[in-house]
mmCIF file of C-alpha atoms in Angstrom:
data_model
loop_
_atom_site.group_PDB
_atom_site.id
_atom_site.type_symbol
_atom_site.label_atom_id
_atom_site.label_comp_id
_atom_site.label_asym_id
_atom_site.label_seq_id
_atom_site.Cartn_x
_atom_site.Cartn_y
_atom_site.Cartn_z
ATOM 1 C CA MET A 1 130.007 63.290 100.495
ATOM 2 C CA PRO A 2 127.295 65.027 98.440
ATOM 3 C CA ASP A 3 124.047 66.228 99.948
ATOM 4 C CA LEU A 4 121.010 64.097 99.108
ATOM 5 C CA PRO A 5 118.717 64.229 97.282
ATOM 6 C CA LEU A 6 120.928 65.364 94.414
ATOM 7 C CA SER A 7 119.756 68.539 92.741
ATOM 8 C CA PRO A 8 119.428 68.809 88.950
ATOM 9 C CA GLY A 9 122.786 69.870 87.567
ATOM 10 C CA SER A 10 124.650 67.365 89.741
ATOM 11 C CA SER A 11 126.930 64.829 88.059
ATOM 12 C CA ILE A 12 126.354 61.092 87.850
ATOM 13 C CA GLY A 13 129.112 58.695 86.810
ATOM 14 C CA ILE A 14 128.444 55.395 85.046
ATOM 15 C CA LEU A 15 130.986 52.588 84.782
ATOM 16 C CA GLY A 16 130.312 51.016 81.398
ATOM 17 C CA GLY A 17 129.536 52.519 78.023
ATOM 18 C CA GLY A 18 127.231 49.924 76.462
ATOM 19 C CA GLN A 19 123.503 49.981 75.860
ATOM 20 C CA LEU A 20 122.504 49.931 79.530
ATOM 21 C CA GLY A 21 124.822 52.841 80.259
ATOM 22 C CA ARG A 22 123.402 54.651 77.238
ATOM 23 C CA MET A 23 119.802 54.302 78.384
ATOM 24 C CA LEU A 24 120.731 55.217 81.973
ATOM 25 C CA SER A 25 122.460 58.344 80.671
ATOM 26 C CA GLN A 26 119.433 59.329 78.619
ATOM 27 C CA ALA A 27 117.176 58.928 81.651
ATOM 28 C CA ALA A 28 119.520 60.950 83.853
ATOM 29 C CA SER A 29 119.658 63.726 81.269
ATOM 30 C CA ARG A 30 115.861 63.949 81.254
ATOM 31 C CA LEU A 31 116.007 64.611 85.000
ATOM 32 C CA GLY A 32 118.575 67.384 84.557
ATOM 33 C CA PHE A 33 121.737 65.530 85.578
ATOM 34 C CA ASP A 34 125.101 65.616 83.834
ATOM 35 C CA VAL A 35 126.587 62.198 83.092
ATOM 36 C CA VAL A 36 130.189 61.055 82.778
ATOM 37 C CA ILE A 37 130.978 57.603 81.369
ATOM 38 C CA LEU A 38 134.057 55.523 82.145
ATOM 39 C CA ASP A 39 134.727 52.903 79.478
ATOM 40 C CA PRO A 40 137.860 51.611 77.720
ATOM 41 C CA GLU A 41 136.182 51.866 74.310
ATOM 42 C CA ASP A 42 136.548 55.290 72.726
ATOM 43 C CA ASN A 43 133.314 56.811 71.418
ATOM 44 C CA SER A 44 131.181 54.250 73.258
ATOM 45 C CA PRO A 45 127.392 54.102 72.753
ATOM 46 C CA ALA A 46 126.825 55.667 76.185
ATOM 47 C CA GLY A 47 129.622 58.200 75.794
ATOM 48 C CA ARG A 48 128.016 59.645 72.673
ATOM 49 C CA VAL A 49 124.858 60.670 74.569
ATOM 50 C CA SER A 50 126.602 61.927 77.717
ATOM 51 C CA ARG A 51 128.357 65.091 78.854
ATOM 52 C CA GLY A 52 131.700 63.331 78.607
ATOM 53 C CA GLN A 53 133.601 60.063 78.671
ATOM 54 C CA ILE A 54 136.798 59.014 80.394
ATOM 55 C CA VAL A 55 138.494 56.481 78.123
ATOM 56 C CA ALA A 56 140.324 54.108 80.447
ATOM 57 C CA ALA A 57 140.241 50.647 81.958
ATOM 58 C CA TYR A 58 137.840 50.106 84.848
ATOM 59 C CA ASP A 59 140.753 49.640 87.242
ATOM 60 C CA ASN A 60 142.747 52.675 86.082
ATOM 61 C CA GLU A 61 143.477 54.503 89.327
ATOM 62 C CA THR A 62 143.908 57.960 87.780
ATOM 63 C CA ALA A 63 140.637 57.642 85.874
ATOM 64 C CA LEU A 64 138.801 56.489 88.996
ATOM 65 C CA ASP A 65 140.186 59.387 91.019
ATOM 66 C CA VAL A 66 138.990 61.850 88.366
ATOM 67 C CA MET A 67 135.532 60.269 88.229
ATOM 68 C CA GLY A 68 135.282 60.254 92.012
ATOM 69 C CA ARG A 69 136.097 63.958 92.168
ATOM 70 C CA VAL A 70 133.799 65.175 89.375
ATOM 71 C CA CYS A 71 130.798 62.922 90.067
ATOM 72 C CA ASP A 72 128.500 63.056 93.069
ATOM 73 C CA VAL A 73 127.194 59.504 92.632
ATOM 74 C CA VAL A 74 128.644 56.646 90.584
ATOM 75 C CA THR A 75 126.766 53.580 89.371
ATOM 76 C CA PHE A 76 127.481 50.834 86.854
ATOM 77 C CA GLU A 77 125.855 49.048 83.941
ATOM 78 C CA PHE A 78 127.399 45.626 84.605
ATOM 79 C CA GLU A 79 128.204 43.749 87.784
ATOM 80 C CA ASN A 80 131.773 42.609 87.110
ATOM 81 C CA VAL A 81 133.283 45.900 88.269
ATOM 82 C CA PRO A 82 136.484 45.280 90.275
ATOM 83 C CA ALA A 83 135.789 45.684 93.983
ATOM 84 C CA SER A 84 138.971 47.746 94.271
ATOM 85 C CA SER A 85 137.521 50.241 91.781
ATOM 86 C CA VAL A 86 134.435 50.778 93.944
ATOM 87 C CA GLU A 87 136.621 51.305 96.998
ATOM 88 C CA ARG A 88 138.807 53.839 95.194
ATOM 89 C CA LEU A 89 135.790 55.823 93.957
ATOM 90 C CA ALA A 90 134.510 56.041 97.525
ATOM 91 C CA ARG A 91 137.897 57.284 98.757
ATOM 92 C CA ALA A 92 137.825 59.970 96.051
ATOM 93 C CA GLY A 93 134.558 61.307 97.463
ATOM 94 C CA ALA A 94 131.778 59.759 95.370
ATOM 95 C CA LEU A 95 128.853 57.741 96.617
ATOM 96 C CA VAL A 96 128.654 54.384 94.827
ATOM 97 C CA ALA A 97 125.322 52.634 94.340
ATOM 98 C CA PRO A 98 124.551 49.805 94.419
ATOM 99 C CA GLY A 99 127.102 49.172 97.151
ATOM 100 C CA PRO A 100 129.996 46.730 97.493
ATOM 101 C CA MET A 101 127.974 44.055 99.310
ATOM 102 C CA ALA A 102 125.643 43.614 96.316
ATOM 103 C CA LEU A 103 128.618 43.412 93.971
ATOM 104 C CA ALA A 104 130.387 40.811 96.085
ATOM 105 C CA VAL A 105 127.297 38.601 96.182
ATOM 106 C CA ALA A 106 126.455 38.907 92.487
ATOM 107 C CA GLN A 107 130.006 38.413 91.199
ATOM 108 C CA ASP A 108 130.299 34.871 92.556
ATOM 109 C CA ARG A 109 127.528 32.388 91.764
ATOM 110 C CA VAL A 110 128.178 30.280 94.861
ATOM 111 C CA SER A 111 128.039 33.348 97.111
ATOM 112 C CA GLU A 112 124.904 34.474 95.271
ATOM 113 C CA LYS A 113 122.980 31.248 95.787
ATOM 114 C CA THR A 114 124.178 30.932 99.371
ATOM 115 C CA TYR A 115 122.909 34.454 100.106
ATOM 116 C CA LEU A 116 119.578 33.910 98.346
ATOM 117 C CA ASN A 117 118.756 30.787 100.331
ATOM 118 C CA ALA A 118 119.801 32.518 103.557
ATOM 119 C CA VAL A 119 117.144 35.227 103.049
ATOM 120 C CA GLY A 120 114.442 32.722 102.061
ATOM 121 C CA ALA A 121 114.698 33.177 98.287
ATOM 122 C CA THR A 122 115.009 29.491 97.431
ATOM 123 C CA THR A 123 117.156 28.312 94.491
ATOM 124 C CA VAL A 124 117.847 24.974 92.842
ATOM 125 C CA ASP A 125 120.231 22.638 94.649
ATOM 126 C CA PHE A 126 123.866 23.467 93.919
ATOM 127 C CA ALA A 127 127.460 22.589 94.773
ATOM 128 C CA ALA A 128 130.760 24.447 94.516
ATOM 129 C CA VAL A 129 133.271 22.804 92.176
ATOM 130 C CA ASP A 130 137.015 23.466 92.272
ATOM 131 C CA ASP A 131 138.423 20.640 90.154
ATOM 132 C CA LEU A 132 137.458 17.657 88.006
ATOM 133 C CA GLU A 133 137.289 15.245 90.916
ATOM 134 C CA GLY A 134 135.108 17.708 92.780
ATOM 135 C CA LEU A 135 132.808 17.883 89.756
ATOM 136 C CA ARG A 136 132.424 14.112 89.669
ATOM 137 C CA ALA A 137 131.641 14.059 93.372
ATOM 138 C CA ALA A 138 129.097 16.884 92.948
ATOM 139 C CA LEU A 139 127.333 14.979 90.160
ATOM 140 C CA ASP A 140 126.734 12.122 92.603
ATOM 141 C CA VAL A 141 124.953 14.550 94.935
ATOM 142 C CA ILE A 142 123.158 16.854 92.476
ATOM 143 C CA GLY A 143 122.223 14.215 89.920
ATOM 144 C CA LEU A 144 121.732 14.405 86.173
ATOM 145 C CA PRO A 145 121.151 16.395 84.096
ATOM 146 C CA ALA A 146 123.010 19.280 85.729
ATOM 147 C CA LEU A 147 124.273 22.663 84.598
ATOM 148 C CA LEU A 148 127.944 23.547 85.102
ATOM 149 C CA LYS A 149 128.740 27.276 85.210
ATOM 150 C CA THR A 150 131.851 29.291 85.925
ATOM 151 C CA ARG A 151 131.637 30.883 89.370
ATOM 152 C CA ARG A 152 132.530 34.297 87.961
ATOM 153 C CA GLU A 153 131.678 36.156 84.764
ATOM 154 C CA GLY A 154 129.837 34.526 81.890
ATOM 155 C CA TYR A 155 126.532 35.834 80.543
ATOM 156 C CA ASP A 156 124.034 35.147 77.742
ATOM 157 C CA GLY A 157 124.791 31.432 77.879
ATOM 158 C CA LYS A 158 128.587 31.847 77.928
ATOM 159 C CA GLY A 159 130.689 29.972 80.483
ATOM 160 C CA GLN A 160 128.165 27.187 81.039
ATOM 161 C CA VAL A 161 127.460 23.696 79.752
ATOM 162 C CA TRP A 162 124.892 20.976 80.436
ATOM 163 C CA ILE A 163 126.071 17.591 81.676
ATOM 164 C CA ARG A 164 123.701 14.759 80.819
ATOM 165 C CA ARG A 165 125.980 11.760 81.448
ATOM 166 C CA LYS A 166 128.594 11.359 84.157
ATOM 167 C CA GLY A 167 131.097 10.338 81.486
ATOM 168 C CA ASP A 168 130.830 13.884 80.069
ATOM 169 C CA ALA A 169 132.352 15.462 83.194
ATOM 170 C CA ARG A 170 135.844 15.942 81.768
ATOM 171 C CA ARG A 171 134.542 17.424 78.509
ATOM 172 C CA ALA A 172 132.312 19.857 80.428
ATOM 173 C CA TRP A 173 135.122 20.854 82.805
ATOM 174 C CA GLU A 174 137.415 21.617 79.885
ATOM 175 C CA ALA A 175 134.626 23.460 78.027
ATOM 176 C CA ILE A 176 134.399 26.087 80.792
ATOM 177 C CA GLY A 177 138.169 26.476 80.915
ATOM 178 C CA ALA A 178 138.780 24.256 83.975
ATOM 179 C CA ARG A 179 137.915 27.187 86.257
ATOM 180 C CA PRO A 180 136.203 27.321 89.660
ATOM 181 C CA ALA A 181 132.554 26.576 89.002
ATOM 182 C CA ILE A 182 129.120 25.841 90.373
ATOM 183 C CA LEU A 183 127.028 22.787 89.541
ATOM 184 C CA GLU A 184 123.284 23.431 89.519
ATOM 185 C CA ALA A 185 120.412 20.966 89.523
ATOM 186 C CA ARG A 186 117.934 21.147 86.670
ATOM 187 C CA ALA A 187 114.783 23.114 87.441
ATOM 188 C CA ASP A 188 111.594 21.496 86.156
ATOM 189 C CA PHE A 189 109.942 24.840 85.435
ATOM 190 C CA GLU A 190 106.871 25.767 83.454
ATOM 191 C CA ARG A 191 107.819 29.372 82.771
ATOM 192 C CA GLU A 192 110.700 31.775 83.213
ATOM 193 C CA LEU A 193 109.734 34.996 84.954
ATOM 194 C CA SER A 194 111.612 38.074 86.081
ATOM 195 C CA ILE A 195 111.115 40.832 88.600
ATOM 196 C CA ILE A 196 112.471 44.336 88.113
ATOM 197 C CA ALA A 197 112.554 45.871 91.574
ATOM 198 C CA ALA A 198 114.030 49.017 93.082
ATOM 199 C CA ARG A 199 114.963 50.189 96.556
ATOM 200 C CA GLY A 200 115.448 53.825 97.449
ATOM 201 C CA ARG A 201 117.903 55.373 99.892
ATOM 202 C CA ASP A 202 115.059 55.599 102.408
ATOM 203 C CA GLY A 203 114.518 51.822 102.252
ATOM 204 C CA ALA A 204 111.312 52.013 100.192
ATOM 205 C CA VAL A 205 110.931 49.012 97.867
ATOM 206 C CA GLY A 206 108.792 48.806 94.744
ATOM 207 C CA LEU A 207 108.542 46.393 91.850
ATOM 208 C CA TYR A 208 107.136 46.397 88.377
ATOM 209 C CA PRO A 209 104.654 43.685 87.399
ATOM 210 C CA PRO A 210 106.660 40.522 86.631
ATOM 211 C CA GLY A 211 107.440 39.658 83.023
ATOM 212 C CA GLU A 212 107.471 36.295 81.264
ATOM 213 C CA ASN A 213 110.676 35.502 79.379
ATOM 214 C CA VAL A 214 111.647 33.259 76.481
ATOM 215 C CA HIS A 215 115.330 32.396 76.009
ATOM 216 C CA GLU A 216 117.012 30.845 72.991
ATOM 217 C CA GLY A 217 120.549 29.505 73.279
ATOM 218 C CA GLY A 218 120.973 31.175 76.649
ATOM 219 C CA ILE A 219 120.106 34.629 75.254
ATOM 220 C CA LEU A 220 116.867 36.443 76.038
ATOM 221 C CA ARG A 221 114.593 36.527 73.010
ATOM 222 C CA THR A 222 111.367 38.100 74.343
ATOM 223 C CA THR A 223 109.815 39.453 77.526
ATOM 224 C CA THR A 224 106.057 39.914 77.780
ATOM 225 C CA ALA A 225 104.707 41.972 80.662
ATOM 226 C CA PRO A 226 102.697 42.131 82.768
ATOM 227 C CA ALA A 227 102.744 38.329 83.019
ATOM 228 C CA THR A 228 99.532 36.572 83.982
ATOM 229 C CA LEU A 229 99.968 35.410 87.572
ATOM 230 C CA SER A 230 97.734 34.357 90.426
ATOM 231 C CA PRO A 231 97.552 36.718 93.420
ATOM 232 C CA ALA A 232 99.441 34.157 95.525
ATOM 233 C CA VAL A 233 102.352 33.972 93.075
ATOM 234 C CA SER A 234 102.425 37.773 92.819
ATOM 235 C CA ARG A 235 102.649 38.052 96.607
ATOM 236 C CA ARG A 236 105.479 35.516 96.703
ATOM 237 C CA ALA A 237 107.371 37.436 94.009
ATOM 238 C CA ARG A 238 107.091 40.627 96.059
ATOM 239 C CA ALA A 239 108.267 38.860 99.213
ATOM 240 C CA ILE A 240 111.322 37.523 97.358
ATOM 241 C CA ALA A 241 112.216 40.966 96.006
ATOM 242 C CA GLU A 242 111.864 42.670 99.388
ATOM 243 C CA ALA A 243 113.963 40.022 101.165
ATOM 244 C CA VAL A 244 116.754 40.161 98.585
ATOM 245 C CA LEU A 245 116.984 43.971 98.411
ATOM 246 C CA ASP A 246 116.598 44.631 102.133
ATOM 247 C CA GLY A 247 119.197 42.012 103.018
ATOM 248 C CA LEU A 248 121.788 43.806 100.864
ATOM 249 C CA ASP A 249 120.797 47.310 102.031
ATOM 250 C CA TYR A 250 120.436 47.816 98.297
ATOM 251 C CA VAL A 251 120.040 51.124 96.460
ATOM 252 C CA GLY A 252 118.952 51.112 92.818
ATOM 253 C CA VAL A 253 117.229 48.772 90.373
ATOM 254 C CA MET A 254 117.804 45.015 90.424
ATOM 255 C CA GLY A 255 116.761 42.266 88.013
ATOM 256 C CA ILE A 256 115.699 38.958 89.615
ATOM 257 C CA GLU A 257 115.212 35.963 87.317
ATOM 258 C CA LEU A 258 112.789 33.279 88.494
ATOM 259 C CA PHE A 259 111.708 29.758 87.595
ATOM 260 C CA ALA A 260 107.957 29.205 87.974
ATOM 261 C CA LEU A 261 107.315 25.563 88.871
ATOM 262 C CA LYS A 262 104.118 23.580 88.714
ATOM 263 C CA GLY A 263 101.783 24.557 91.524
ATOM 264 C CA GLY A 264 103.000 28.148 91.616
ATOM 265 C CA ARG A 265 106.281 27.620 93.469
ATOM 266 C CA LEU A 266 109.048 30.116 92.603
ATOM 267 C CA LEU A 267 112.797 29.485 92.563
ATOM 268 C CA VAL A 268 115.333 32.259 92.051
ATOM 269 C CA ASN A 269 117.668 31.601 89.123
ATOM 270 C CA GLU A 270 119.971 34.602 89.537
ATOM 271 C CA ILE A 271 120.094 38.278 90.404
ATOM 272 C CA ALA A 272 121.658 41.207 88.557
ATOM 273 C CA PRO A 273 122.483 44.337 90.612
ATOM 274 C CA ARG A 274 121.655 46.758 87.791
ATOM 275 C CA VAL A 275 119.010 47.606 85.232
ATOM 276 C CA HIS A 276 118.129 44.481 83.282
ATOM 277 C CA ASN A 277 117.302 43.341 79.758
ATOM 278 C CA THR A 278 113.973 41.911 80.939
ATOM 279 C CA GLY A 279 112.965 45.374 82.154
ATOM 280 C CA HIS A 280 113.221 47.134 78.790
ATOM 281 C CA TRP A 281 109.463 46.758 78.330
ATOM 282 C CA THR A 282 108.976 49.452 80.998
ATOM 283 C CA GLN A 283 110.215 52.105 78.547
ATOM 284 C CA ASP A 284 106.900 51.959 76.692
ATOM 285 C CA GLY A 285 104.702 50.263 79.268
ATOM 286 C CA CYS A 286 105.174 52.500 82.320
ATOM 287 C CA ALA A 287 105.216 56.208 83.133
ATOM 288 C CA CYS A 288 108.553 55.750 84.955
ATOM 289 C CA ASP A 289 110.795 53.170 83.300
ATOM 290 C CA GLN A 290 113.522 51.116 84.980
ATOM 291 C CA PHE A 291 116.280 53.511 83.878
ATOM 292 C CA GLU A 292 114.660 56.587 85.406
ATOM 293 C CA GLN A 293 113.794 54.509 88.474
ATOM 294 C CA HIS A 294 117.456 53.608 88.960
ATOM 295 C CA ILE A 295 118.579 57.233 88.625
ATOM 296 C CA ARG A 296 115.910 58.343 91.081
ATOM 297 C CA ALA A 297 117.036 55.757 93.624
ATOM 298 C CA ILE A 298 120.774 56.462 93.502
ATOM 299 C CA ALA A 299 120.166 60.240 93.521
ATOM 300 C CA GLY A 300 118.043 60.003 96.662
ATOM 301 C CA TRP A 301 114.820 61.037 94.928
ATOM 302 C CA PRO A 302 111.462 59.408 95.720
ATOM 303 C CA LEU A 303 110.834 56.295 93.654
ATOM 304 C CA GLY A 304 108.507 56.777 90.700
ATOM 305 C CA SER A 305 105.415 54.831 89.703
ATOM 306 C CA PHE A 306 105.753 51.084 89.096
ATOM 307 C CA GLU A 307 102.304 50.731 87.569
ATOM 308 C CA ALA A 308 102.010 49.218 84.104
ATOM 309 C CA GLN A 309 100.024 51.390 81.729
ATOM 310 C CA ALA A 310 100.221 48.961 78.810
ATOM 311 C CA ARG A 311 100.975 45.334 78.068
ATOM 312 C CA VAL A 312 104.208 45.088 76.090
ATOM 313 C CA GLU A 313 106.195 42.432 74.260
ATOM 314 C CA MET A 314 109.913 43.252 74.142
ATOM 315 C CA THR A 315 111.982 41.544 71.436
ATOM 316 C CA ASN A 316 115.779 41.682 71.386
ATOM 317 C CA LEU A 317 117.431 42.501 68.055
ATOM 318 C CA LEU A 318 120.551 40.366 67.777
ATOM 319 C CA GLY A 319 123.245 40.930 65.169
ATOM 320 C CA PRO A 320 121.818 41.432 61.645
ATOM 321 C CA GLU A 321 118.277 41.523 63.078
ATOM 322 C CA VAL A 322 118.912 45.191 63.771
ATOM 323 C CA GLU A 323 117.840 45.796 60.168
ATOM 324 C CA GLN A 324 114.273 45.106 61.288
ATOM 325 C CA TRP A 325 114.128 48.801 62.202
ATOM 326 C CA ARG A 326 113.264 49.413 58.554
ATOM 327 C CA THR A 327 109.910 47.649 58.809
ATOM 328 C CA ALA A 328 109.243 48.022 62.530
ATOM 329 C CA SER A 329 109.611 51.795 62.373
ATOM 330 C CA GLY A 330 106.400 51.867 60.313
ATOM 331 C CA GLU A 331 104.525 49.302 62.398
ATOM 332 C CA ALA A 332 101.661 50.574 64.551
ATOM 333 C CA GLY A 333 102.373 50.049 68.237
ATOM 334 C CA ALA A 334 106.057 49.183 67.685
ATOM 335 C CA CYS A 335 108.639 51.295 69.524
ATOM 336 C CA VAL A 336 112.184 50.876 68.201
ATOM 337 C CA HIS A 337 115.184 51.298 70.520
ATOM 338 C CA LEU A 338 118.636 51.099 68.905
ATOM 339 C CA TYR A 339 121.906 51.130 70.803
ATOM 340 C CA GLY A 340 124.222 52.981 68.444
ATOM 341 C CA LYS A 341 126.618 50.051 68.068
ATOM 342 C CA GLY A 342 128.764 49.497 64.989
ATOM 343 C CA GLU A 343 129.399 45.941 63.841
ATOM 344 C CA ALA A 344 126.278 43.755 63.934
ATOM 345 C CA ARG A 345 127.985 40.525 64.980
ATOM 346 C CA ALA A 346 125.903 37.373 65.388
ATOM 347 C CA GLY A 347 124.380 37.264 68.884
ATOM 348 C CA ARG A 348 125.339 40.862 69.703
ATOM 349 C CA LYS A 349 122.526 42.909 71.240
ATOM 350 C CA MET A 350 121.983 45.775 68.822
ATOM 351 C CA GLY A 351 118.599 47.038 69.968
ATOM 352 C CA HIS A 352 115.105 45.993 70.918
ATOM 353 C CA ILE A 353 111.518 46.540 69.839
ATOM 354 C CA ASN A 354 108.708 47.117 72.320
ATOM 355 C CA ARG A 355 105.347 46.184 70.825
ATOM 356 C CA VAL A 356 102.426 47.648 72.753
ATOM 357 C CA LEU A 357 99.798 44.899 72.844
ATOM 358 C CA GLY A 358 97.060 46.879 74.571
ATOM 359 C CA PRO A 359 96.140 48.139 78.028
ATOM 360 C CA ALA A 360 97.691 46.427 81.030
ATOM 361 C CA ARG A 361 95.595 43.560 82.377
ATOM 362 C CA GLN A 362 95.034 42.650 85.972
ATOM 363 C CA ALA A 363 96.967 39.570 87.087
ATOM 364 C CA ARG A 364 94.904 36.419 86.839
ATOM 365 C CA ALA A 365 95.474 32.764 87.643
ATOM 366 C CA ARG A 366 97.144 30.556 85.081
#
């Protein structure tokens, strides 16, 4: 096992070559680390800004053995990494962070919600669903409307469908591919918030000011941060983050999505054991952004500052919207971040724009 903290010149491996891997690699390079990407797509966005890329499937044993030997620490840009891959990397000699417990919890939505409630991070009511009859029985308990999601995989609105009448159960079950699922009660929320938090190898926990999110069609459209929150809600958000990260003995950055209900109550929607889309605002709103924070944590360095230096609105550029770089690049206060992807398919995340709205404001009641 490598000595910690890692010295500059050490190698960090990243499973995944998309935009999150790209921005993690850029942050690691700024700190003097060499980065190796493992991704099945040749010439991936992350691979093009890294020391090298291994082109192979995430469960390719030879590729994992090579990465485990040449990298001191390995992390990932998405949570659906096969558990066997993490185990093989560890056997090859690399530290893997976040660890297997966080992956196991986040990869299964029933396990995730069960864990969250166990540590006091309350969620909506839910029920596991294994078949159509089980779905109908769950609807009697959860009520309508309810959201049916696949237990595994699915993101940006994929693998989920609303059920508003009990007679729609069969259609919904077929729409998600008749796979093991979770049925979730509707949350009567006023706002969607998110926490970007980090935990170091020494157990230190920090979090950026929460952001307020707007989704369209299940895909994040904007995040504005810092969000305006009362001191009581801010304290509750911190308590949630600390409970979730400490309970998993977590190392790295995590995204925690929240529903803010009337009266200031917070429910956890889901967690993501990685850097997160709702944390992109930190690139232009903080001295140490979420990508550098993650690299610091997994490398055993002290965590950086979480203080917001500016208020920022982050807007995702989906598909053809990437062409907005032409006007935004000349807009005062607009910071353009493009991901180096090829085809601008509808709904595909091609980049984002951080618009600096002014100095960060102190949280206030709303």
